[in-house]
Short mmCIF file of C-alpha atoms in Angstrom, two decimals:
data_model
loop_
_atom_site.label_atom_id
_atom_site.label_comp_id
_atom_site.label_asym_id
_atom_site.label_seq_id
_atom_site.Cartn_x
_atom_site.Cartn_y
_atom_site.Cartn_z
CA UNK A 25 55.53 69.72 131.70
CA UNK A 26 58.16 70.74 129.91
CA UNK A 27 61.75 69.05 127.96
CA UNK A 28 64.55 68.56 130.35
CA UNK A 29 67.43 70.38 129.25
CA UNK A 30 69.69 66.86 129.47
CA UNK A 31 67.05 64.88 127.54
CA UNK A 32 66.92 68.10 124.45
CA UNK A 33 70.48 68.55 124.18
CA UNK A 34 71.98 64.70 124.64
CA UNK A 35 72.06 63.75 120.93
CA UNK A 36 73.07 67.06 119.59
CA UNK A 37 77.02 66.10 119.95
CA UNK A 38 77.89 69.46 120.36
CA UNK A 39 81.58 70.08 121.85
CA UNK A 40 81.17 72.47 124.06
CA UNK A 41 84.43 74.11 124.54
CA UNK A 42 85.09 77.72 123.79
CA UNK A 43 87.73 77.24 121.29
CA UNK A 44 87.42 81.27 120.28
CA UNK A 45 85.52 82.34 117.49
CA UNK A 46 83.00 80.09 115.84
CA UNK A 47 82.92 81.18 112.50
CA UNK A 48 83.60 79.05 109.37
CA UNK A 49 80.61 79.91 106.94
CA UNK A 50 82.01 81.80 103.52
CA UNK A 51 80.69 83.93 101.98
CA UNK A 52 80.65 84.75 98.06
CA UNK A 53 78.62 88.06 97.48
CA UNK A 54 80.93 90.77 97.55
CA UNK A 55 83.66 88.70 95.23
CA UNK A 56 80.82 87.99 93.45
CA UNK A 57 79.87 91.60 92.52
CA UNK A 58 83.33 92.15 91.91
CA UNK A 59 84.33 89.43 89.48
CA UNK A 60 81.34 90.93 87.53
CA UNK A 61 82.47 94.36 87.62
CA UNK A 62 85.83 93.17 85.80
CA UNK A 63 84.48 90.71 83.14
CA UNK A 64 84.74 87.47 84.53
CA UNK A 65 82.80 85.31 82.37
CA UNK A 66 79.31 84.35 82.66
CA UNK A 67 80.74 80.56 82.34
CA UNK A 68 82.67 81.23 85.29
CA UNK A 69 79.55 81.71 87.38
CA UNK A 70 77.65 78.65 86.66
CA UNK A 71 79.81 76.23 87.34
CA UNK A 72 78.78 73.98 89.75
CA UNK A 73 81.65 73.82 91.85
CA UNK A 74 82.99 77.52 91.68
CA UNK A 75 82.08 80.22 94.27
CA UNK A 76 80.84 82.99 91.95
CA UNK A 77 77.22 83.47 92.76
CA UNK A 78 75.46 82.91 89.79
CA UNK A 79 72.12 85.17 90.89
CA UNK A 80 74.81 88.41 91.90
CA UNK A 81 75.63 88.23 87.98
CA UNK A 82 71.66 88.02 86.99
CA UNK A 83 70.75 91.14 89.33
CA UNK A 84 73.93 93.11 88.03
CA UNK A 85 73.25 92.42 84.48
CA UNK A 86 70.06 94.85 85.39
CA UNK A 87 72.34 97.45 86.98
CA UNK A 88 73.05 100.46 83.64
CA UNK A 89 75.85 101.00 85.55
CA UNK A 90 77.57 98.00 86.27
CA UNK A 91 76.85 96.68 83.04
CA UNK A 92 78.81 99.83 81.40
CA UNK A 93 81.80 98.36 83.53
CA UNK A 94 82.00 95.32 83.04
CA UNK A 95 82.05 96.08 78.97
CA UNK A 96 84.61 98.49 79.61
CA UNK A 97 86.67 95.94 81.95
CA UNK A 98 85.93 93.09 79.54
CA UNK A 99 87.05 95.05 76.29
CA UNK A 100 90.19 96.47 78.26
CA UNK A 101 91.00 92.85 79.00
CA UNK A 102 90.77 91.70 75.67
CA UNK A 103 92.91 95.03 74.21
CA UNK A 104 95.83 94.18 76.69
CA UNK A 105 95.77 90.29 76.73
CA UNK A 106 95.95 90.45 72.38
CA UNK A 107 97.67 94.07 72.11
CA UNK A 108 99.91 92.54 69.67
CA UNK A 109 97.43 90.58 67.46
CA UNK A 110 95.27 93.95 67.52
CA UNK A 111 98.17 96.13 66.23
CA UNK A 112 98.86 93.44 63.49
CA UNK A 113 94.94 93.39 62.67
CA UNK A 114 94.34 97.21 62.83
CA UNK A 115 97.85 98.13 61.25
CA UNK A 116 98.38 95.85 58.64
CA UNK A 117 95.51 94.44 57.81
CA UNK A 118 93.80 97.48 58.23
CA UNK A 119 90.46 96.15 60.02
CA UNK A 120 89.05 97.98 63.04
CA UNK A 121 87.91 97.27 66.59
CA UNK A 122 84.86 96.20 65.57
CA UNK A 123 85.37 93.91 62.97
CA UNK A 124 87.81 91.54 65.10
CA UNK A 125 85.87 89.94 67.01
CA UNK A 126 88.25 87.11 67.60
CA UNK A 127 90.39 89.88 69.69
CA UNK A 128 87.97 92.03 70.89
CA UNK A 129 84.36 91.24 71.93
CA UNK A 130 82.27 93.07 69.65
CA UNK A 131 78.93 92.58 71.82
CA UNK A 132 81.03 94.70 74.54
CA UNK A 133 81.51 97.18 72.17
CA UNK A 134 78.08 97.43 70.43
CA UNK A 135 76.83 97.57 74.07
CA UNK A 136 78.51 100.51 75.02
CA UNK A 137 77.89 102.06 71.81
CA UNK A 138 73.84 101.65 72.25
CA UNK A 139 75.01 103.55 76.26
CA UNK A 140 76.48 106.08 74.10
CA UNK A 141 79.76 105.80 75.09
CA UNK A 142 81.97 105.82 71.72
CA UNK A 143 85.64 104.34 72.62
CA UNK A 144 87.37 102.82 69.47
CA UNK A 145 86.93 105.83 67.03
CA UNK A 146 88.65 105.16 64.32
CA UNK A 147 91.90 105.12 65.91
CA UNK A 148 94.91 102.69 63.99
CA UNK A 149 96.68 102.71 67.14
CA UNK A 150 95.58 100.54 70.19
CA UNK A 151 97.27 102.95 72.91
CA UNK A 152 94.74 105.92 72.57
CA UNK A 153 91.88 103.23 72.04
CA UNK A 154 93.15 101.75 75.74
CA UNK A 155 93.22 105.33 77.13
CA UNK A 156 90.01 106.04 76.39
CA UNK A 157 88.91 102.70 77.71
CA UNK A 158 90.85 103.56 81.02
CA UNK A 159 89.69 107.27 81.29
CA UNK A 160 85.89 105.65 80.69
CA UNK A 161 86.47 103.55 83.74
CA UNK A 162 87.96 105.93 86.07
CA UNK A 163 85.12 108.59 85.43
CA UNK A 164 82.45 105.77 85.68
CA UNK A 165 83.59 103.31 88.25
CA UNK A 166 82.09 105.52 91.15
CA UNK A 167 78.54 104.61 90.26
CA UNK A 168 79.07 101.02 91.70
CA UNK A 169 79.97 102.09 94.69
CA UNK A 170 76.61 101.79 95.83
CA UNK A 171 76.64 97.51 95.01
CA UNK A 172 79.19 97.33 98.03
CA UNK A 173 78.50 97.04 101.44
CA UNK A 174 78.48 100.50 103.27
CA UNK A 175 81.14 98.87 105.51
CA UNK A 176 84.22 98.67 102.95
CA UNK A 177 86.73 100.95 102.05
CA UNK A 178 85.15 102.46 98.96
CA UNK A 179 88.78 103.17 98.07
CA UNK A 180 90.58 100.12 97.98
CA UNK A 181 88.06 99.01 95.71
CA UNK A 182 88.11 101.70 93.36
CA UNK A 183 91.87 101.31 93.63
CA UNK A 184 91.74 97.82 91.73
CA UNK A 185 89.80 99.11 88.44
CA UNK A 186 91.50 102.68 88.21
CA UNK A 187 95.23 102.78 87.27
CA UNK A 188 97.11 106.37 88.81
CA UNK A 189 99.75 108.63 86.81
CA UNK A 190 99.37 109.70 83.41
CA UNK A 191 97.82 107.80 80.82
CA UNK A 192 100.42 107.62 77.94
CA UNK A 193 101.86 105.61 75.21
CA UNK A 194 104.51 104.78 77.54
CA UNK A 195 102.72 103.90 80.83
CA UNK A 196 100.25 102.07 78.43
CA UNK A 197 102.93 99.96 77.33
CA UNK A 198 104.52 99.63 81.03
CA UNK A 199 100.89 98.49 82.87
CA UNK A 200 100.92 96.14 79.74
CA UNK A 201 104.18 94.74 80.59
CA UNK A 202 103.11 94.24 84.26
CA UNK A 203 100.19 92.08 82.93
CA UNK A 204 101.74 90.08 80.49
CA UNK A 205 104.63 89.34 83.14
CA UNK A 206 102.31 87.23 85.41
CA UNK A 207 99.15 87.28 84.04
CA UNK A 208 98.12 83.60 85.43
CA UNK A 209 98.37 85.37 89.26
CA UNK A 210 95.05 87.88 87.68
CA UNK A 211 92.15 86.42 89.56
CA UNK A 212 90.29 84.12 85.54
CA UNK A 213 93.11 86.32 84.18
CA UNK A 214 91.02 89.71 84.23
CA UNK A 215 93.03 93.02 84.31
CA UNK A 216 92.95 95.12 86.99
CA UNK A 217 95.27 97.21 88.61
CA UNK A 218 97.38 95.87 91.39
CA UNK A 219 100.82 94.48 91.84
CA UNK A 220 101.19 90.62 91.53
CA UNK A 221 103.77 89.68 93.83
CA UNK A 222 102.69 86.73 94.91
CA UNK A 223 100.48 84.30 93.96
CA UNK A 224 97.62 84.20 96.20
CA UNK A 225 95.98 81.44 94.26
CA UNK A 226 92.29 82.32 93.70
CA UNK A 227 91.97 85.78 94.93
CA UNK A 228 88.05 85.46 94.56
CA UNK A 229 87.90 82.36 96.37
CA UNK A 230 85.66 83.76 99.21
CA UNK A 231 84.86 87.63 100.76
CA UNK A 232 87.12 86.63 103.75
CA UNK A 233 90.03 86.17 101.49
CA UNK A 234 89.67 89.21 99.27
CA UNK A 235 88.96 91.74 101.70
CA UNK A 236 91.90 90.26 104.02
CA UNK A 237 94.19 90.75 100.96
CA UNK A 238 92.43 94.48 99.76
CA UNK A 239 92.56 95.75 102.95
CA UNK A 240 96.12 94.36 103.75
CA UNK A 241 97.24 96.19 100.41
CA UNK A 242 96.78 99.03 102.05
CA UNK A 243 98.19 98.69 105.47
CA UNK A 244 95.08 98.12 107.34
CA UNK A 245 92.76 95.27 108.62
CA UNK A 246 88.94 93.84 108.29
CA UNK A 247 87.33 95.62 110.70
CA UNK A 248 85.22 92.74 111.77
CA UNK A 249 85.32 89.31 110.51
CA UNK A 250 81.68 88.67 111.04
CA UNK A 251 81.41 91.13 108.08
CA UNK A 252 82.78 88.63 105.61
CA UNK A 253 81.97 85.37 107.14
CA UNK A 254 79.55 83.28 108.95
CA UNK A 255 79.07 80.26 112.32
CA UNK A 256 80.09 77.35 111.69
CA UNK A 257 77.02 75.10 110.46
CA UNK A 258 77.37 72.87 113.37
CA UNK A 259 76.11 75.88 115.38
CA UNK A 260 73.42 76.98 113.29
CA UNK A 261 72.46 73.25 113.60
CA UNK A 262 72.43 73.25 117.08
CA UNK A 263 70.39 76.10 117.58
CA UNK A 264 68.02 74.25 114.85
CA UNK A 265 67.62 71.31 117.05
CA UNK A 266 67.13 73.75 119.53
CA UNK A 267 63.93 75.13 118.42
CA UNK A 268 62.82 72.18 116.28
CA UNK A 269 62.55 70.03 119.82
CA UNK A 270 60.79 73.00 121.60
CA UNK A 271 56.98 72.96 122.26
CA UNK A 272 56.68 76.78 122.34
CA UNK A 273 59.30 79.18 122.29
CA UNK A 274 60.01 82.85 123.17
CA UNK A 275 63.02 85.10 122.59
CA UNK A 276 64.17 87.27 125.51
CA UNK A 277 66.61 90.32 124.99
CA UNK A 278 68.17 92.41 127.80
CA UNK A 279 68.90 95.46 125.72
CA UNK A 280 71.21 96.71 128.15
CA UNK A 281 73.39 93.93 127.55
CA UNK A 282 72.87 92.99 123.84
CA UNK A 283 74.22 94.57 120.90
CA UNK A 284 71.03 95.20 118.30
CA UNK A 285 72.71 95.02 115.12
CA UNK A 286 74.63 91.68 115.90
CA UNK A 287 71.14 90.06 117.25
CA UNK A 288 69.47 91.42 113.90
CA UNK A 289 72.22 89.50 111.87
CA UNK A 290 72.14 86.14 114.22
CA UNK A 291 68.34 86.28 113.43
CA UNK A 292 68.40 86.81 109.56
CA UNK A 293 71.42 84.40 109.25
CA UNK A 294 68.99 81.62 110.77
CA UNK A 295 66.41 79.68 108.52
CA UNK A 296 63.13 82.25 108.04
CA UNK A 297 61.03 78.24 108.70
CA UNK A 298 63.44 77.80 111.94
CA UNK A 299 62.73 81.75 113.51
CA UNK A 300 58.79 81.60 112.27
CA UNK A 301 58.63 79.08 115.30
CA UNK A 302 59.69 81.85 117.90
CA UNK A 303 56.60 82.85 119.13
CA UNK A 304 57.54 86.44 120.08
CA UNK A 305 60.74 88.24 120.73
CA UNK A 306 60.68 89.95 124.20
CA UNK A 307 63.04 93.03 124.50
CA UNK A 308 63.37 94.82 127.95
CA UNK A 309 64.96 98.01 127.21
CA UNK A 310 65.51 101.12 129.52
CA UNK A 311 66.42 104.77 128.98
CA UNK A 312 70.40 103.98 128.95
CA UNK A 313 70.05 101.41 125.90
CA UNK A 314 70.34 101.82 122.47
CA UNK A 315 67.60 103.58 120.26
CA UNK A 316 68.08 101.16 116.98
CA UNK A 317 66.12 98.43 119.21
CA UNK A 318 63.11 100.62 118.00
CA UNK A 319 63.65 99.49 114.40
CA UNK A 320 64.57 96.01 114.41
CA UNK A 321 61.07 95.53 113.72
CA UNK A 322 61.18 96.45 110.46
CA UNK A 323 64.26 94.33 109.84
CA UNK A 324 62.79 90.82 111.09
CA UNK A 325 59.33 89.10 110.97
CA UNK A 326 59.08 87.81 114.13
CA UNK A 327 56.22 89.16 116.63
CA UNK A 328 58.00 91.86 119.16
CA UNK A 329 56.78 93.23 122.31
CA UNK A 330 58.60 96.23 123.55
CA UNK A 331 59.30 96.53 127.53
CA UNK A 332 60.31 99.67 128.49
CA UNK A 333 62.05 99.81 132.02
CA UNK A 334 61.79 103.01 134.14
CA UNK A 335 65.13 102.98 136.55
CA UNK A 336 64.78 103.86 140.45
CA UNK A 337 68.26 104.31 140.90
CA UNK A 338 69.95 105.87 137.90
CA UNK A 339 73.28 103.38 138.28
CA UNK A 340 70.75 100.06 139.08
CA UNK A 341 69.11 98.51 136.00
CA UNK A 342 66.17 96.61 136.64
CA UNK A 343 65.93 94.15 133.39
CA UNK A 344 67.53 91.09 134.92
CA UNK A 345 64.94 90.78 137.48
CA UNK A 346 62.30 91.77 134.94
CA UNK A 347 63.32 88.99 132.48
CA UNK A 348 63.80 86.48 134.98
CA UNK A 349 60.22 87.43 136.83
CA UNK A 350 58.99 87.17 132.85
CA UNK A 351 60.26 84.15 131.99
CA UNK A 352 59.27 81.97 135.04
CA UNK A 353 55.83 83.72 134.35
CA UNK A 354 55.72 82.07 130.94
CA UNK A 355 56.56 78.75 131.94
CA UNK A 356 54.28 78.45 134.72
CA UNK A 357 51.52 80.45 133.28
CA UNK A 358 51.63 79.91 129.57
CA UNK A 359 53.27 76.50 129.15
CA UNK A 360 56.38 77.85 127.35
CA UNK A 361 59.31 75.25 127.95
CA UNK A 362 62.07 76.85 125.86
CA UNK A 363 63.55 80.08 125.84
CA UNK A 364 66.54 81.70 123.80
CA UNK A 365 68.48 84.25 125.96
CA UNK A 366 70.06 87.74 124.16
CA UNK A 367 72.27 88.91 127.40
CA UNK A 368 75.91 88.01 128.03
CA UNK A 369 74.92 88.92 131.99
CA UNK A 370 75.81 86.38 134.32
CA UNK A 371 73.24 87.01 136.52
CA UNK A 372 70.64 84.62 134.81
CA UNK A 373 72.46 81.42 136.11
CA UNK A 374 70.65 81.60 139.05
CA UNK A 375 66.88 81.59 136.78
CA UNK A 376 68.54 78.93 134.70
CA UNK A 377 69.67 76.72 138.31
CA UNK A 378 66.47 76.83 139.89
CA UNK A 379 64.19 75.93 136.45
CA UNK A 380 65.78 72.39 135.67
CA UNK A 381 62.72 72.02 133.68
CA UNK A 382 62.76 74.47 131.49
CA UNK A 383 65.45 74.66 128.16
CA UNK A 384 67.07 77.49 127.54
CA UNK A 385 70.16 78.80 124.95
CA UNK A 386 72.15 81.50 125.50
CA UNK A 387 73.21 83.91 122.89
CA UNK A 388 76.25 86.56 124.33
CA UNK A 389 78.37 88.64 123.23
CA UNK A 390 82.19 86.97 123.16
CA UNK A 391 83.94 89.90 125.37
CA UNK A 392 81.08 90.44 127.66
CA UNK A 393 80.82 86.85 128.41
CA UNK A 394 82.47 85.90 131.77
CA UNK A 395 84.24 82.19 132.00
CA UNK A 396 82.66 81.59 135.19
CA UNK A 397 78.74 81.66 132.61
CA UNK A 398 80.60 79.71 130.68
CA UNK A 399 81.42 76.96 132.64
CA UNK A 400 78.18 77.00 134.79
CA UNK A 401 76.20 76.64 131.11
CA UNK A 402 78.78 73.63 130.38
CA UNK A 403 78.44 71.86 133.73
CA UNK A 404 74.31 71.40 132.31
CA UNK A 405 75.00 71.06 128.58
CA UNK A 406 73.46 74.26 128.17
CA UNK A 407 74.44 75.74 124.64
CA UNK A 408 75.26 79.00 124.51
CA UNK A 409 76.77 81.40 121.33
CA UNK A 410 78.33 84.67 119.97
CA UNK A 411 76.02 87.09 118.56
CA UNK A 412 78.90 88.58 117.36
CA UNK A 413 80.20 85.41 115.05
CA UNK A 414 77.06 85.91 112.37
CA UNK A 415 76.91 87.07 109.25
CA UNK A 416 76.68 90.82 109.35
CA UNK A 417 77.65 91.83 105.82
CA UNK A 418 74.38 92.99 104.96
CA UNK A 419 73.40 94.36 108.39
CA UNK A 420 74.29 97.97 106.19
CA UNK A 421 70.17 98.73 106.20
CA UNK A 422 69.61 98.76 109.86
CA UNK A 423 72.28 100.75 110.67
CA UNK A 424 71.38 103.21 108.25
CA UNK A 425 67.80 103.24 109.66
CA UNK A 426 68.92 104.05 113.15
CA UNK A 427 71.12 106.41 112.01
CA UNK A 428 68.70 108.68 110.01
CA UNK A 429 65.95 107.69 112.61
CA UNK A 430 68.15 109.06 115.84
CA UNK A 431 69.41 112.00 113.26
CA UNK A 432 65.85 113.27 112.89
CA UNK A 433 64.75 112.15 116.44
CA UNK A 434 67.68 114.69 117.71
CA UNK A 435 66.75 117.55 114.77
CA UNK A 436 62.74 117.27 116.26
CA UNK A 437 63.54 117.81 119.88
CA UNK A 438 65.72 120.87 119.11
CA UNK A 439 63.31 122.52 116.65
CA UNK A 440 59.57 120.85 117.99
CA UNK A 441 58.70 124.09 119.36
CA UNK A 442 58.65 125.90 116.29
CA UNK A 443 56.20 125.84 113.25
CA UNK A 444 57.06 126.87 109.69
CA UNK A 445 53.99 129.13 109.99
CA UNK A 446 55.45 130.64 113.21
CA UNK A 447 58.86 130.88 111.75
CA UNK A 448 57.34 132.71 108.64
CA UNK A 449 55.28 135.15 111.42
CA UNK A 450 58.05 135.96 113.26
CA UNK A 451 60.26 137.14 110.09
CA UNK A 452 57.90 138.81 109.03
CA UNK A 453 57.05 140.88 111.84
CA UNK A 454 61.10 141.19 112.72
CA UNK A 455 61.65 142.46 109.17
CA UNK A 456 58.06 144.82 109.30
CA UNK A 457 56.95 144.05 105.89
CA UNK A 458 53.38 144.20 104.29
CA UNK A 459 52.39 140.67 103.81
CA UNK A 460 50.37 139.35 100.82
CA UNK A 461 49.38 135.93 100.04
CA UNK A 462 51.58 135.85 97.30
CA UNK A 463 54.64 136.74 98.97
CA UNK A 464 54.32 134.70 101.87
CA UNK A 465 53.73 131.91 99.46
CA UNK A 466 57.04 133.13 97.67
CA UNK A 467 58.66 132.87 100.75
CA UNK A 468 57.45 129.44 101.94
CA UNK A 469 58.73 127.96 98.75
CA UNK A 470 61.96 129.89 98.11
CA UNK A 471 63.24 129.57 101.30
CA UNK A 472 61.20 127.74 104.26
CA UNK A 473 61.33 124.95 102.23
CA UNK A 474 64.30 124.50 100.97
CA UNK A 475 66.15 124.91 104.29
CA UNK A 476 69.73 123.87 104.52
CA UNK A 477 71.42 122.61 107.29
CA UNK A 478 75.44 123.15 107.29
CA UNK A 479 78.02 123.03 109.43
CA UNK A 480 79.94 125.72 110.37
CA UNK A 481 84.01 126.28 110.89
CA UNK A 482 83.44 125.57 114.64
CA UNK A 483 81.60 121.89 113.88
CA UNK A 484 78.61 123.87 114.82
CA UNK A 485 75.13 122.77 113.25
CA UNK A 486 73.29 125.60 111.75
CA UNK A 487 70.07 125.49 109.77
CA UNK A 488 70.04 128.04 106.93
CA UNK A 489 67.98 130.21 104.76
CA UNK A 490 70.05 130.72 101.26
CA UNK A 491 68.52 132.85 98.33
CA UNK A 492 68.02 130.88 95.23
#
């Protein structure tokens, strides 16, 4: 029964060296959102061979709040790139902000105008027109934080629409001067604030490249470069041929050595037709691993069954004999001839040795991974990956989840044993009043209800009562 593992893996020409990180795959959103932000035009985005992600415009052109910015980025553009047509125009020729729209873009400004947000007055001097347009932006720009990543430096973004010091005639004409003097280095010749140096070429060429250069700006580094990048396609296509030559598949994770939130991006970077072939995802978890295995459910479709492994010994876990007891259960038993691997223990090379018959593809973490697996899986063409090396720029959701999940999990345990019933007994019987319906209903609403938790000078937790 069964593929061999030779016979499935001999025409997938896969090198398999460990050359250090496998990761290749760009990725557009985040310069995407950004080139919006700052008025990049909509021309820009559709052409065929740009990067710009034509669909990130299309949902931000729904965002109130990144559409404000955008108008106020593309009519500050326009001010600074013609200053000295619109001086000529509103000076001499005595026409106004709106009526040039060969200068400034008029739609920009009727758009903000509709928002309610009245910047050209009837000003005959550009400078206090671009002041507003700059105080507009720094008071605004905070609302699109929330179209970033969680992961990023909310910072050194804001830090490239909002120009510091005192907005002046003089620093007007300055930040003007600083534009003008290189203005083919401004990523489609947008203005923003930062200081041209070099010429980076297309700053918005790819996530990886911007955030290398934001973050460098400011003396530090990506924090992971699976956040801005992908695998290289050649491994997405192995694992592809992987599963396509299987006759029925199953996922097993040791939780104790897995990560969760770099399995949950390997498994939504993959094909949704590819992973709807896994017929269940297996994770054996124990007391010592981490809690956000309980929501990966929610994060991909994929069938789950939940082991939970009781330890004898507190320093022994149990998992690798549980997998490997599982596994040889569902190839005999159930006719399953390929299985994916989530553990970067070496310990399985003795299941993988003694079931020739069976297929199997490993899927480690890089610095857990010993060279000794990795040679053993090489000496039988057995392909094996970083979890590590996916995509995880959108991974923001189930980290949240597990977050506010294991927040409240701790919260219940320390306050289970007590009732807002019982706590509104108990103060009322410390404090010996009379109690009436009505004030026991004034009290359940004014204050058991809107407790507060705080933290006090000490880093101390403390829920609170406060009188409103």
């Amino acid at each position: 029964m069964g593929i061999r593992v030779n016979d499935l893996l001999s025409n997938l020409n896969i090198d398999m060296t460990d050359f250090g990180p496998d990761r290749s795959g760009e990725h557009y959103e985040i310069v995407s959102a950004f080139a919006y932000l700052i008025g990049v035009k909509k021309g820009i985005f559709e052409r065929e061979d740009g990067t710009l992600d034509l669909t990130v415009y299309e949902r931000l052109e729904r965002d109130r709040h990144a559409k404000i910015i955008r108008n106020l980025c593309m009519v500050r553009t326009a001010v600074v790139a013609n200053f000295h047509d619109v001086c000529v125009e509103i000076q001499q020729n005595y026409k106004t902000m709106t009526s040039i729209p060969e200068l400034v873009p008029t739609d920009a400004l009727t758009y903000l105008h509709s928002e309610g947000i009245q910047v050209y007055g009837n000003n005959r001097e550009p400078n206090p027109f671009l002041i507003e347009l700059h105080t507009q932006i720094k008071n605004r720009i905070n609302n699109c934080q929330k179209l970033f990543p969680d992961w990023i430096n909310w910072e050194y973004l804001r830090d490239l629409f909002v120009f510091p010091g005192k907005y002046n005639d003089a620093y007007m004409k300055k930040i003007a001067g600083e534009y003008y003097a290189k203005r083919s280095y401004y990523p489609y010749q947008a203005f923003m604030h930062w200081e041209a140096a070099d010429d980076y070429g297309n700053l918005l060429a790819s996530d990886q490249k911007f955030m290398r250069h934001v973050y460098s700006w400011h003396g530090d580094g990506l924090p992971d470069l699976s956040l801005v990048t992908d695998v290289k396609e050649d491994t997405k296509q192995a694992i592809y041929k992987f599963i396509d030559k299987a006759e029925k598949l199953i996922f097993v994770v040791d939780c104790e050595n897995s990560d969760p939130y770099s399995l949950c991006a390997t498994l939504n970077a993959l094909e949704k037709a590819r992973t709807d072939k896994i017929s269940k995802l297996i994770l054996y978890d124990d007391e010592h691993a981490a809690h956000a295995w309980d929501v990966l459910k929610e994060f991909i479709s994929i069938p789950i069954e939940y082991v939970l492994i009781e330890r004898l010994k507190d320093n022994k876990s149990l998992a690798d004999v549980k997998v490997t007891m599982r596994i040889t259960k569902e190839f005999y038993e159930n006719s399953v001839d390929s299985f994916v691997i989530a553990s970067s223990d070496s310990d399985y090379w003795g299941l993988i040795e003694e079931m020739p018959r069976a297929s199997f593809l490993m899927m480690a973490e890089r610095a857990k991974f010993s060279p000794a697996m990795k040679n053993a899986l090489r000496s039988r063409n057995i392909f094996y990956c970083y979890i590590e090396d996916f995509y995880s720029g959108d991974n923001s959701r189930i980290r949240n989840a597990a977050l506010i999940r294991e927040t409240n999990r701790i919260l219940a345990d320390r306050f289970e044993s007590l009732t807002a019933d019982e706590l509104a007994d108990i103060v009322f019987r410390n404090t010996r009043m009379d109690v009436t319906p009505s004030l026991r209903k004034t009290y359940m609403d004014r204050y058991v209800n809107n407790l507060k938790v705080k933290i006090d000078d000490n880093g101390m937790i403390r829920v609170v009562a406060e009188a409103r």
